[in-house]
Short mmCIF file of C-alpha atoms in Angstrom, two decimals:
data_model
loop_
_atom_site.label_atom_id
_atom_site.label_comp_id
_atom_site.label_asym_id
_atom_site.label_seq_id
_atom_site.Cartn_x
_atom_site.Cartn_y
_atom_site.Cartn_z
CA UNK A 23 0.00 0.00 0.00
CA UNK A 24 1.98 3.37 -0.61
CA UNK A 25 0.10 7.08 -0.40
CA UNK A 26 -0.26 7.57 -4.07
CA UNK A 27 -1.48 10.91 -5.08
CA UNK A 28 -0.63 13.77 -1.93
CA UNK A 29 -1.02 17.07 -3.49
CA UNK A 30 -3.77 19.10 -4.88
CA UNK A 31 -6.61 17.31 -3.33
CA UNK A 32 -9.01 19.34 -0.92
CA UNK A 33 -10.98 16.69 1.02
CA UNK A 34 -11.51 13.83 -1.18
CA UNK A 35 -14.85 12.40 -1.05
CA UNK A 36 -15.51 10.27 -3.63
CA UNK A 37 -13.90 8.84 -7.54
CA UNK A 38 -14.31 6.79 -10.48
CA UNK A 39 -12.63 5.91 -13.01
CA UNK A 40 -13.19 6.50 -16.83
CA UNK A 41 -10.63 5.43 -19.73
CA UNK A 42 -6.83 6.11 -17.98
CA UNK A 43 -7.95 8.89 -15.77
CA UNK A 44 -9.45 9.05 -11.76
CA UNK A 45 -11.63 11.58 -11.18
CA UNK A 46 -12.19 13.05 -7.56
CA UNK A 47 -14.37 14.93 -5.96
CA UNK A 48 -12.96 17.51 -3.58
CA UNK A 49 -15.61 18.31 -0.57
CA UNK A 50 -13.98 21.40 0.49
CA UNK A 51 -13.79 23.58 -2.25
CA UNK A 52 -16.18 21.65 -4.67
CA UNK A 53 -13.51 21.00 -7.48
CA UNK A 54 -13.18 17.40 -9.69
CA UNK A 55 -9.36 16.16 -10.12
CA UNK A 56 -8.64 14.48 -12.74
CA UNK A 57 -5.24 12.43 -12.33
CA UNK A 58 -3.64 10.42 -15.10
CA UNK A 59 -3.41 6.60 -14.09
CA UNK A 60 -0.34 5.79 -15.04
CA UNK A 61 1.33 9.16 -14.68
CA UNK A 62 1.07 10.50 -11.10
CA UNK A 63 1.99 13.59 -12.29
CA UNK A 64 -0.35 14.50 -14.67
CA UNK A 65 -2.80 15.95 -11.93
CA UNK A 66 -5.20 18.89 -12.96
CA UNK A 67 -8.39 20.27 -11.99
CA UNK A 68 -11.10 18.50 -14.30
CA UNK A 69 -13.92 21.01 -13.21
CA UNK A 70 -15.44 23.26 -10.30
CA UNK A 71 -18.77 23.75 -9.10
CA UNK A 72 -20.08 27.15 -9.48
CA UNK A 73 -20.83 27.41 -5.63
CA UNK A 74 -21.32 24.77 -3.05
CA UNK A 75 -19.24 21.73 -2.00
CA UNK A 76 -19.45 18.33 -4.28
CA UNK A 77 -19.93 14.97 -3.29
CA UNK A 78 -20.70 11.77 -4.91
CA UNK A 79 -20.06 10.77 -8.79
CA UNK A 80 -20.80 9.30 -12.16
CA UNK A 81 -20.74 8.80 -15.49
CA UNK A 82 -23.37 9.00 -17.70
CA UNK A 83 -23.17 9.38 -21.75
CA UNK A 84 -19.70 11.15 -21.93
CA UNK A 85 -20.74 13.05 -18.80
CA UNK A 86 -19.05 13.15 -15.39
CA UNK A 87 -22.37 13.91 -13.00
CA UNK A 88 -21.17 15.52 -10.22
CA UNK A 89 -23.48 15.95 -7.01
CA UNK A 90 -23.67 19.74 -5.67
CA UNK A 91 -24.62 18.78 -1.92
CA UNK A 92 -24.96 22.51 -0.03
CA UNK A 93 -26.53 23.79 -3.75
CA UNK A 94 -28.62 20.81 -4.22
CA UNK A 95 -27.90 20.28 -7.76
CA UNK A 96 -26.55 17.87 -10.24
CA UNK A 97 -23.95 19.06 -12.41
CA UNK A 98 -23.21 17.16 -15.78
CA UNK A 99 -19.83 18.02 -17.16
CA UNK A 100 -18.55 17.25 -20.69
CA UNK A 101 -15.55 15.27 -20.59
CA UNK A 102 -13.63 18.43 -21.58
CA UNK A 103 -14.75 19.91 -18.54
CA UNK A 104 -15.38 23.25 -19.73
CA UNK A 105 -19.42 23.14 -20.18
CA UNK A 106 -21.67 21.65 -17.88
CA UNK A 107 -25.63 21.25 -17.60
CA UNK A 108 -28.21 21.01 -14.49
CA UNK A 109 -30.32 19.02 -12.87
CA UNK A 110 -32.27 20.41 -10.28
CA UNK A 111 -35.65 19.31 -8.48
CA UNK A 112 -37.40 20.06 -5.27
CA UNK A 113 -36.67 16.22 -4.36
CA UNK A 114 -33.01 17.32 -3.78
CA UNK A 115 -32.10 17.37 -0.37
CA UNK A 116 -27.92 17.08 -0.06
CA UNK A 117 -27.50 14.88 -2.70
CA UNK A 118 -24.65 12.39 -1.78
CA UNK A 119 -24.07 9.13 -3.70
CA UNK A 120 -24.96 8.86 -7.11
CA UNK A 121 -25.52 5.81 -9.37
CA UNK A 122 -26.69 5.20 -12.65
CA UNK A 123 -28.14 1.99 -14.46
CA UNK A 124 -29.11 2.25 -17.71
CA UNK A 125 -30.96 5.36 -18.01
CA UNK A 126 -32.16 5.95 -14.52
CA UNK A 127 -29.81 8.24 -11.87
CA UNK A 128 -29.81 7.11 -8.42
CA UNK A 129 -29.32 9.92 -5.46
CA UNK A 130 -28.57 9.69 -2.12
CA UNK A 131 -30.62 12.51 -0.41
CA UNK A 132 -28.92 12.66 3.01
CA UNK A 133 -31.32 14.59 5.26
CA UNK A 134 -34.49 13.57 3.21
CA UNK A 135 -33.11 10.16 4.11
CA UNK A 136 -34.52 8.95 0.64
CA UNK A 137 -33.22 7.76 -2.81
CA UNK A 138 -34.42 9.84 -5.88
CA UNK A 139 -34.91 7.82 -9.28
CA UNK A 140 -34.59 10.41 -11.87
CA UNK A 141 -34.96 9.14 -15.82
CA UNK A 142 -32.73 11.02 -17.12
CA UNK A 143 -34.52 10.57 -20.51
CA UNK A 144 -38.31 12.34 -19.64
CA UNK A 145 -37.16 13.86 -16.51
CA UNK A 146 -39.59 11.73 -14.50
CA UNK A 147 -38.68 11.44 -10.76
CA UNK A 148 -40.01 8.50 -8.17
CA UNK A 149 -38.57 8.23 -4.32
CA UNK A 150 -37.33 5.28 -2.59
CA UNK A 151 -38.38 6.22 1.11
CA UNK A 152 -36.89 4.72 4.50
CA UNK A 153 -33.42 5.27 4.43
CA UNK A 154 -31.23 6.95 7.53
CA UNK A 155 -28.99 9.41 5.97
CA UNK A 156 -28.30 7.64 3.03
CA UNK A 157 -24.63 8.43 1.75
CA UNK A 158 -23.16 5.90 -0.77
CA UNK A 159 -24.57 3.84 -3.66
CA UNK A 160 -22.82 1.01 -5.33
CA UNK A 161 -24.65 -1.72 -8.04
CA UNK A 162 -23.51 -5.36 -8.71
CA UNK A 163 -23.96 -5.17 -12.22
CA UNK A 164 -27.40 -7.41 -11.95
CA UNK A 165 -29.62 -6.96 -9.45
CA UNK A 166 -28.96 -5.53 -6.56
CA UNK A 167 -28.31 -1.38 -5.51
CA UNK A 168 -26.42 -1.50 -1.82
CA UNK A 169 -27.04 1.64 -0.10
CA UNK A 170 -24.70 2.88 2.97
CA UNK A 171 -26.50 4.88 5.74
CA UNK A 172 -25.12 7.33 7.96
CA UNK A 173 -27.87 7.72 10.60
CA UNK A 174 -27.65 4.04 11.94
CA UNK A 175 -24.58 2.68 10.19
CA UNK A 176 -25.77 -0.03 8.15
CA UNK A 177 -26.20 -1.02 4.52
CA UNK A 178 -29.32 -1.26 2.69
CA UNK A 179 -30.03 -3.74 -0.15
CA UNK A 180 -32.73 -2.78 -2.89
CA UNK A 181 -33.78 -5.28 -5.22
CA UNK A 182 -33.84 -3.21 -8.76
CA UNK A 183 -36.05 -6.11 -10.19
CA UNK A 184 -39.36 -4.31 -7.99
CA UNK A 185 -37.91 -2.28 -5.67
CA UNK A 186 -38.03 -3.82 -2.79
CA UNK A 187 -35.70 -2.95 0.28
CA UNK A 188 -34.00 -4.92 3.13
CA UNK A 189 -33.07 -1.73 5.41
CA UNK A 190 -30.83 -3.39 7.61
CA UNK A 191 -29.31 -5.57 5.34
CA UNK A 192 -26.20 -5.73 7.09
CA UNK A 193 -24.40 -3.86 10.49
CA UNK A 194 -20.92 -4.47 11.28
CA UNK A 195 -20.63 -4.12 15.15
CA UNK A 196 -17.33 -2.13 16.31
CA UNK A 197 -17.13 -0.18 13.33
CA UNK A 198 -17.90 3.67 13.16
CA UNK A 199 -19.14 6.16 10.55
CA UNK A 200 -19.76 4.30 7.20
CA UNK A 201 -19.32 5.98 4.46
CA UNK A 202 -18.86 4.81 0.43
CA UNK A 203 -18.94 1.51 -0.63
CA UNK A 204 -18.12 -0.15 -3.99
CA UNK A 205 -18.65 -3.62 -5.35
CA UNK A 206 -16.00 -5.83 -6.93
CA UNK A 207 -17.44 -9.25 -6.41
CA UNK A 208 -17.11 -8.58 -2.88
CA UNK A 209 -18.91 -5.18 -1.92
CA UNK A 210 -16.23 -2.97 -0.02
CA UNK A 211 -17.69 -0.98 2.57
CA UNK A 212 -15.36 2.18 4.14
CA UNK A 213 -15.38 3.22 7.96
CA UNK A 214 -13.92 6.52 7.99
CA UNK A 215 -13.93 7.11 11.93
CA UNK A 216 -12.77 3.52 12.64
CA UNK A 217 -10.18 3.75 9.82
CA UNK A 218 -10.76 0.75 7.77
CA UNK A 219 -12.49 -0.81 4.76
CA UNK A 220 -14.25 -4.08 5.03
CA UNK A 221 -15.15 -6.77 2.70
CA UNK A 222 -17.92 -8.76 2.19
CA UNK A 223 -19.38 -11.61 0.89
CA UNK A 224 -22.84 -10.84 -0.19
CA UNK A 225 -23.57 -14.59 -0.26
CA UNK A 226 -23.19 -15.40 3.02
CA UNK A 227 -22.25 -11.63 4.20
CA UNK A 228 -18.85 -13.09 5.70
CA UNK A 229 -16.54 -10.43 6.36
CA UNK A 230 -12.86 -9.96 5.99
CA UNK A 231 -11.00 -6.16 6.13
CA UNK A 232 -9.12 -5.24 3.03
CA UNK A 233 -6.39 -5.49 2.19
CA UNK A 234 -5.51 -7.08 5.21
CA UNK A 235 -7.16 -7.61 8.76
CA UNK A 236 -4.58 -5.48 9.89
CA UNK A 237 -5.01 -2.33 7.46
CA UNK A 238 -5.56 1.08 8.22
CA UNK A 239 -6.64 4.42 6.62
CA UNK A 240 -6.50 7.77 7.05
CA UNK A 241 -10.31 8.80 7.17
CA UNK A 242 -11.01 6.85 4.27
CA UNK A 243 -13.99 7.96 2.12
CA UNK A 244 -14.49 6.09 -0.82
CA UNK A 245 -12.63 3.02 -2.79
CA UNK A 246 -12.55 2.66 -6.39
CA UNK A 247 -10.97 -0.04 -8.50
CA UNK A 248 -9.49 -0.52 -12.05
CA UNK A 249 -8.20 -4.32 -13.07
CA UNK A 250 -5.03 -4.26 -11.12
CA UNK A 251 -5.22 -1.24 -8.59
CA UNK A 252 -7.37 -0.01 -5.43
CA UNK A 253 -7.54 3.22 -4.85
CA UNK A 254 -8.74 4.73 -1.50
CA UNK A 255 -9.69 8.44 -0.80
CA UNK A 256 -8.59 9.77 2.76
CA UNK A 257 -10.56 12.60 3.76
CA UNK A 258 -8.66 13.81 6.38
CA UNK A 259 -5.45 14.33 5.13
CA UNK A 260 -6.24 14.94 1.74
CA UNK A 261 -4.75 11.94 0.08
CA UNK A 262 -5.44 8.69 -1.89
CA UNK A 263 -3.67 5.43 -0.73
CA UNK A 264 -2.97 2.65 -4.09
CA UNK A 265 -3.25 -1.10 -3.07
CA UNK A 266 -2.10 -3.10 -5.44
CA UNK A 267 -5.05 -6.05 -5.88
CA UNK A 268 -3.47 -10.20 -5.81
CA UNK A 269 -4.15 -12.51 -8.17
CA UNK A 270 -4.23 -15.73 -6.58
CA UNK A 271 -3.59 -18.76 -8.75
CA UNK A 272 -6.46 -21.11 -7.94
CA UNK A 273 -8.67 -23.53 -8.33
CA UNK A 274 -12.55 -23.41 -9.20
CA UNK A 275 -14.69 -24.99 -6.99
CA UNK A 276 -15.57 -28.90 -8.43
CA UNK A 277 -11.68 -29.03 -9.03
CA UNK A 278 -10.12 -33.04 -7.80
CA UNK A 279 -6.73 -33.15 -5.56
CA UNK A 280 -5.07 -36.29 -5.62
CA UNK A 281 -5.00 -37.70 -2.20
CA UNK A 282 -4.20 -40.69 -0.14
CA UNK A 283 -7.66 -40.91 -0.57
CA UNK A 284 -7.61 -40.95 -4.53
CA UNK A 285 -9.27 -37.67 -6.00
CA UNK A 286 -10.80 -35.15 -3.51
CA UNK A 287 -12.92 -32.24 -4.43
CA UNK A 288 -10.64 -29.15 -3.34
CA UNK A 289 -13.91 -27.84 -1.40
CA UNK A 290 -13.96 -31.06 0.85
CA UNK A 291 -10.42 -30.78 1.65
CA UNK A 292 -9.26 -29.98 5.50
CA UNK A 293 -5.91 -29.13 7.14
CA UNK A 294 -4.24 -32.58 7.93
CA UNK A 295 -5.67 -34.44 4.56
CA UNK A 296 -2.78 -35.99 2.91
CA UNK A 297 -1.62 -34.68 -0.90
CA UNK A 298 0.34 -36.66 -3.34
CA UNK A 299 3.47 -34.56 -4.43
CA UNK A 300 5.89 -35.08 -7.28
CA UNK A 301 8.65 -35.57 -5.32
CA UNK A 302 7.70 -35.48 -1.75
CA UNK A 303 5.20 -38.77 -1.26
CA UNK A 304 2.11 -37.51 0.99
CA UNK A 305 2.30 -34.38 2.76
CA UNK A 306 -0.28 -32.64 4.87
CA UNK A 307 -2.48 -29.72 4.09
CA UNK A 308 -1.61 -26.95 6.41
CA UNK A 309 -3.72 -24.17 5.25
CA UNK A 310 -6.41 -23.96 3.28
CA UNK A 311 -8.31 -20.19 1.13
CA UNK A 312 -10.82 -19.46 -0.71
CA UNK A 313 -12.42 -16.27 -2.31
CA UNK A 314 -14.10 -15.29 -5.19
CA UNK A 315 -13.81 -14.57 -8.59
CA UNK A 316 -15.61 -12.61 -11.01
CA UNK A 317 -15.34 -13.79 -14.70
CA UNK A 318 -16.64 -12.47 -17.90
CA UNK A 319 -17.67 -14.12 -21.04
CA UNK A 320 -15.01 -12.03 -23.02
CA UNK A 321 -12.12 -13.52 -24.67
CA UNK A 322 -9.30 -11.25 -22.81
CA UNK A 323 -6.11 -13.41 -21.66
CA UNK A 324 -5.70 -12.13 -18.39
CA UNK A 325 -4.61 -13.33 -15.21
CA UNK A 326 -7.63 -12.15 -12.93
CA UNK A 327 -10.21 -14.71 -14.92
CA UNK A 328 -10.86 -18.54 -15.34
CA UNK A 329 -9.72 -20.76 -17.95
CA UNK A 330 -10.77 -24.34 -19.29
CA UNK A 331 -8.40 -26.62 -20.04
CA UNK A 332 -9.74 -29.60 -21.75
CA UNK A 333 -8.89 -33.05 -22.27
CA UNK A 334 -8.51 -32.56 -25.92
CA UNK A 335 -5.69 -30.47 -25.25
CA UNK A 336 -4.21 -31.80 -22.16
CA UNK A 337 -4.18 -35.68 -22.80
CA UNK A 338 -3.47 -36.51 -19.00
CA UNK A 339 -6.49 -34.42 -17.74
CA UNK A 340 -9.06 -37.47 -16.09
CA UNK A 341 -11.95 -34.79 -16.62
CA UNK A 342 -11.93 -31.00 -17.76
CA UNK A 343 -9.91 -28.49 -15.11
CA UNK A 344 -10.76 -24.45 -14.55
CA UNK A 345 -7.94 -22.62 -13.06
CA UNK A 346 -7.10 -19.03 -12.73
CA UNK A 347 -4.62 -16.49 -15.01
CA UNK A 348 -1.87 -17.07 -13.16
CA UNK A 349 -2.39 -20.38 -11.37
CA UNK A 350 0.72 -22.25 -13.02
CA UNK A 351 1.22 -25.80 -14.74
CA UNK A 352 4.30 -27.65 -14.24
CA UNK A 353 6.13 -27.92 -17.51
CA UNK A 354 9.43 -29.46 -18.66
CA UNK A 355 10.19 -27.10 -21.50
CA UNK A 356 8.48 -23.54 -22.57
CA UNK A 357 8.28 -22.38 -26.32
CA UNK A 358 9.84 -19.15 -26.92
CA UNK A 359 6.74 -17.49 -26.72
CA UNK A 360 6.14 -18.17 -23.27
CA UNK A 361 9.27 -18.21 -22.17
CA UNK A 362 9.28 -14.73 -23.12
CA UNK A 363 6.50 -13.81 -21.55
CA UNK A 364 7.82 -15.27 -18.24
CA UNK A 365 10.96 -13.43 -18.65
CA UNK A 366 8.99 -10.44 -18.72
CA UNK A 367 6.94 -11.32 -15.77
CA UNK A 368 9.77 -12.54 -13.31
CA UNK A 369 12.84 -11.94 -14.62
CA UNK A 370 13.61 -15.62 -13.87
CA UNK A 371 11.95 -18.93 -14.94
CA UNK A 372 9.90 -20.27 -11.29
CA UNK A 373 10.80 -23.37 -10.67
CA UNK A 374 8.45 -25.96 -8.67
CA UNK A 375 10.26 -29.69 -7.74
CA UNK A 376 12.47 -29.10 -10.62
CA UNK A 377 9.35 -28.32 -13.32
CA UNK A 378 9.07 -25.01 -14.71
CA UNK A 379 5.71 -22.82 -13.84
CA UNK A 380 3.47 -21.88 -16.54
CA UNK A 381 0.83 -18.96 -15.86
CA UNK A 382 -2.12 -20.54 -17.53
CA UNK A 383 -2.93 -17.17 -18.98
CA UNK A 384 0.38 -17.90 -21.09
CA UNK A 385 -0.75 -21.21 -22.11
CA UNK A 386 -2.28 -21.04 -25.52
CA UNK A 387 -3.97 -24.83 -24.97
CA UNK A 388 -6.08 -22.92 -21.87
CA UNK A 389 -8.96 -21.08 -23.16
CA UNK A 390 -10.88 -18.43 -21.70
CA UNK A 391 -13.56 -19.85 -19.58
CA UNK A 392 -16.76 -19.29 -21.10
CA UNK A 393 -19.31 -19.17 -18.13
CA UNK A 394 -20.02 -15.09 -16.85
CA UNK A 395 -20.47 -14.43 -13.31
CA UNK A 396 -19.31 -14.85 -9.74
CA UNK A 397 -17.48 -18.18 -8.76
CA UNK A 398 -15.27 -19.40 -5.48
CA UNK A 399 -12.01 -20.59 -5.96
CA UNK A 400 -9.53 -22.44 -3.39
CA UNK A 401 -6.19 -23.16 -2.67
CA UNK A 402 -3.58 -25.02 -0.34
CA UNK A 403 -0.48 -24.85 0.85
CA UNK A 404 1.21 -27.89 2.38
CA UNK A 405 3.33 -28.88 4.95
CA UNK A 406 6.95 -27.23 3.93
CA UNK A 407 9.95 -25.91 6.44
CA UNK A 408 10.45 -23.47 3.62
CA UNK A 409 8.30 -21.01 4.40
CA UNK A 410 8.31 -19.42 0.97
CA UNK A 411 8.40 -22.77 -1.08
CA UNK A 412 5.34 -25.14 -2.88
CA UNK A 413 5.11 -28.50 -4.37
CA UNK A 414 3.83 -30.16 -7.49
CA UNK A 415 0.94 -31.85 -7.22
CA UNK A 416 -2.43 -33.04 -9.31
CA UNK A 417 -5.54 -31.61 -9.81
CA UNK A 418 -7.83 -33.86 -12.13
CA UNK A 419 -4.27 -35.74 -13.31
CA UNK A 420 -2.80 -32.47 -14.31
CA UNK A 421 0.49 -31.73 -12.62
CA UNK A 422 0.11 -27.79 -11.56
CA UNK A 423 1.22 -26.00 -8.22
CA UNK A 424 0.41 -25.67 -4.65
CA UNK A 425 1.00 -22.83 -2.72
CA UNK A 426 3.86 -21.34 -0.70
CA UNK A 427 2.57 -20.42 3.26
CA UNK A 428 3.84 -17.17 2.77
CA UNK A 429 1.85 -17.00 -0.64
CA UNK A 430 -1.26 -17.69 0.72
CA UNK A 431 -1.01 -16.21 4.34
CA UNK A 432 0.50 -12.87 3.63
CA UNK A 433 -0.09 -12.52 -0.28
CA UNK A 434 -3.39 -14.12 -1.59
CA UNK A 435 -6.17 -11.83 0.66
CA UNK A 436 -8.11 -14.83 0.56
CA UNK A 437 -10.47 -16.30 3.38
CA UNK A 438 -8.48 -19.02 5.48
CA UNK A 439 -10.92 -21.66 5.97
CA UNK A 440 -8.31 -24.05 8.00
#
């Protein structure tokens, strides 16, 4: 985690992200940032309000909407920053978060403790009623709106498919003065008294901290993501923290371990079960994660996705195997290509009981799984004196890796389940 951006920021409330650029929004003196993503440097003042401090944002049509809390307006910017139209109603009432699916804007109204629906097509405006100082808005990309509420810190959950509303969908006790919250498969939830931002599983609404149990912030506002970046706004002293997000290499759930046992599904595995290793006879599971993943139904080789690897292609699979980007297959020799690439990646080849490791994203053979949505994933490490070491073991007759203790306690961010 390093403090990323620490100058020109006046209160940072809340950001997204659109193309290489991060927009904030400065509460103080109601002015948009725009920073370059990949060149800290490149840091200049998108927009300002013309009065009034600004809050929550989105983006809308080649618009940044900005919400105008003390003028109660919204404020839709061109992306060249220099024009801007209105939206103004008497439903306003310190607009905070703002959301937008399909053609409908979401807002927070903090003291009306409602959510306006505006269409942003015919103007048409309905109200969401119940809330307790509703702040921030974040969607899952299918169903469900989650809305964070000042007045009795918890989250709400609306169902978009009628509307309907579990109020106190979830309360974390011990934590103080929620504020944004963002879903990425998990829905990240900040605390800006108590410092931290927690993570949840909306399945079972387990909850980890992120990135670590142990993490702190500085006031933190609001968390945005891109593909390999976090990015955290800290109200209080004006900056925003970068965590860079792991890619564990894993295994999908339904995936077969070779045990003492024969072949074990990875989910019915426990610390002390005995693994076959290349080299190493039987050795016992010591820890065991799991997380989640989300996957398109693109085509992109990356490492943050699933891929199928078929029998077809891999004559000593017993039955087809889905593994992450960057969960590795033990080779004897690499082709040029992806040795290459490995190069690139390490500056080494990783070796594993002699093998060589393969990202599966590298492997040509490995397609990209097929299958969009959210789905868990699991590894194990294995007895080892090496702290920083793994083994080579089987997974439906496929010799891939396990994982390093180090790997999975200190690295992965996944859920330790043994």
């Amino acid at each position: 985690m390093t403090s990323w951006v620490t100058t020109g920021l006046n209160g940072p409330v809340a950001s997204l992200i659109n193309g290489n650029y991060i927009y904030i929004s400065n509460y103080y003196n109601g002015s948009i940032s725009k920073i370059n993503l990949y060149n800290v440097n490149d840091n200049t003042v998108f927009a300002t309000l013309p009065s009034g401090t600004s809050e929550g944002l989105a983006f809308y049509d080649n618009q940044i909407c900005v919400a105008g809390t003390s003028s109660n307006t919204i404020y839709l910017y061109e992306l060249s920053g220099t024009s801007y139209a209105q939206i103004t109603s008497p439903n306003l009432n310190r607009p905070y978060g703002l959301l937008i699916i399909d053609n409908t804007l979401y807002v927070a109204n903090f003291s009306s403790g409602n959510i306006l629906q505006i269409n942003l097509l015919n103007g048409n405006e309905s109200i969401l009623s119940g809330f307790s100082n509703p702040y921030g808005l974040t969607y899952d990309g299918s169903q469900y709106i989650y809305v964070s509420n000042r007045g009795n810190q918890s989250v709400s959950r609306i169902d978009t498919t009628d509307n309907s509303i579990i109020y106190n969908w979830l309360t974390i006790p011990g934590l103080n003065n929620i504020c944004g919250l963002t879903f990425n498969t998990y829905l990240y939830v900040t605390y800006y008294t108590s410092g931290v931002v927690a993570k949840v599983n909306v399945t079972d609404k387990s909850i980890s901290y992120f990135p670590t149990q142990s993490s702190t912030f500085n006031s933190p506002d609001y968390i945005v993501f891109d593909s390999t970046y976090a990015y955290i706004c800290n109200f209080s002293n004006s900056t925003i923290d970068k965590v860079q997000l792991t890619k564990p290499p894993c295994f999908k759930e339904g995936s077969k371990i070779l045990t003492d046992k024969g072949y074990k599904l990875i989910e019915d595995l426990r610390k002390g079960d005995l693994v076959k290793t290349l080299k190493h006879d039987y050795l016992p599971i010591v820890l065991i994660g799991k997380s989640l993943i989300y996957n398109s139904e693109d085509e992109n080789r990356i490492k943050n996705r699933l891929y199928n690897l078929s029998k077809d292609k891999y004559p000593e699979l017993t039955e087809d195997l889905v593994l992450t980007g960057c969960h590795s297959i033990l080779m004897d020799i690499l082709t040029k290509e992806q040795e290459d690439a490995t190069l690139a990646n390490y500056g080494a080849y990783p070796i594993t009981d002699g093998k060589v490791r393969l990202e599966t994203y590298l492997d040509n053979k490995a397609v990209p799984y097929p299958l969009k949505g959210t789905f868990t994933i699991y590894h194990l490490a294995l007895e080892n004196e090496n702290y920083f070491s793994n083994y080579g073991i089987w997974a439906n007759g496929l010799l891939v890796e396990s994982c390093s203790k180090r790997y999975l306690t200190e690295l992965s961010g996944m859920e330790l389940i043994e």
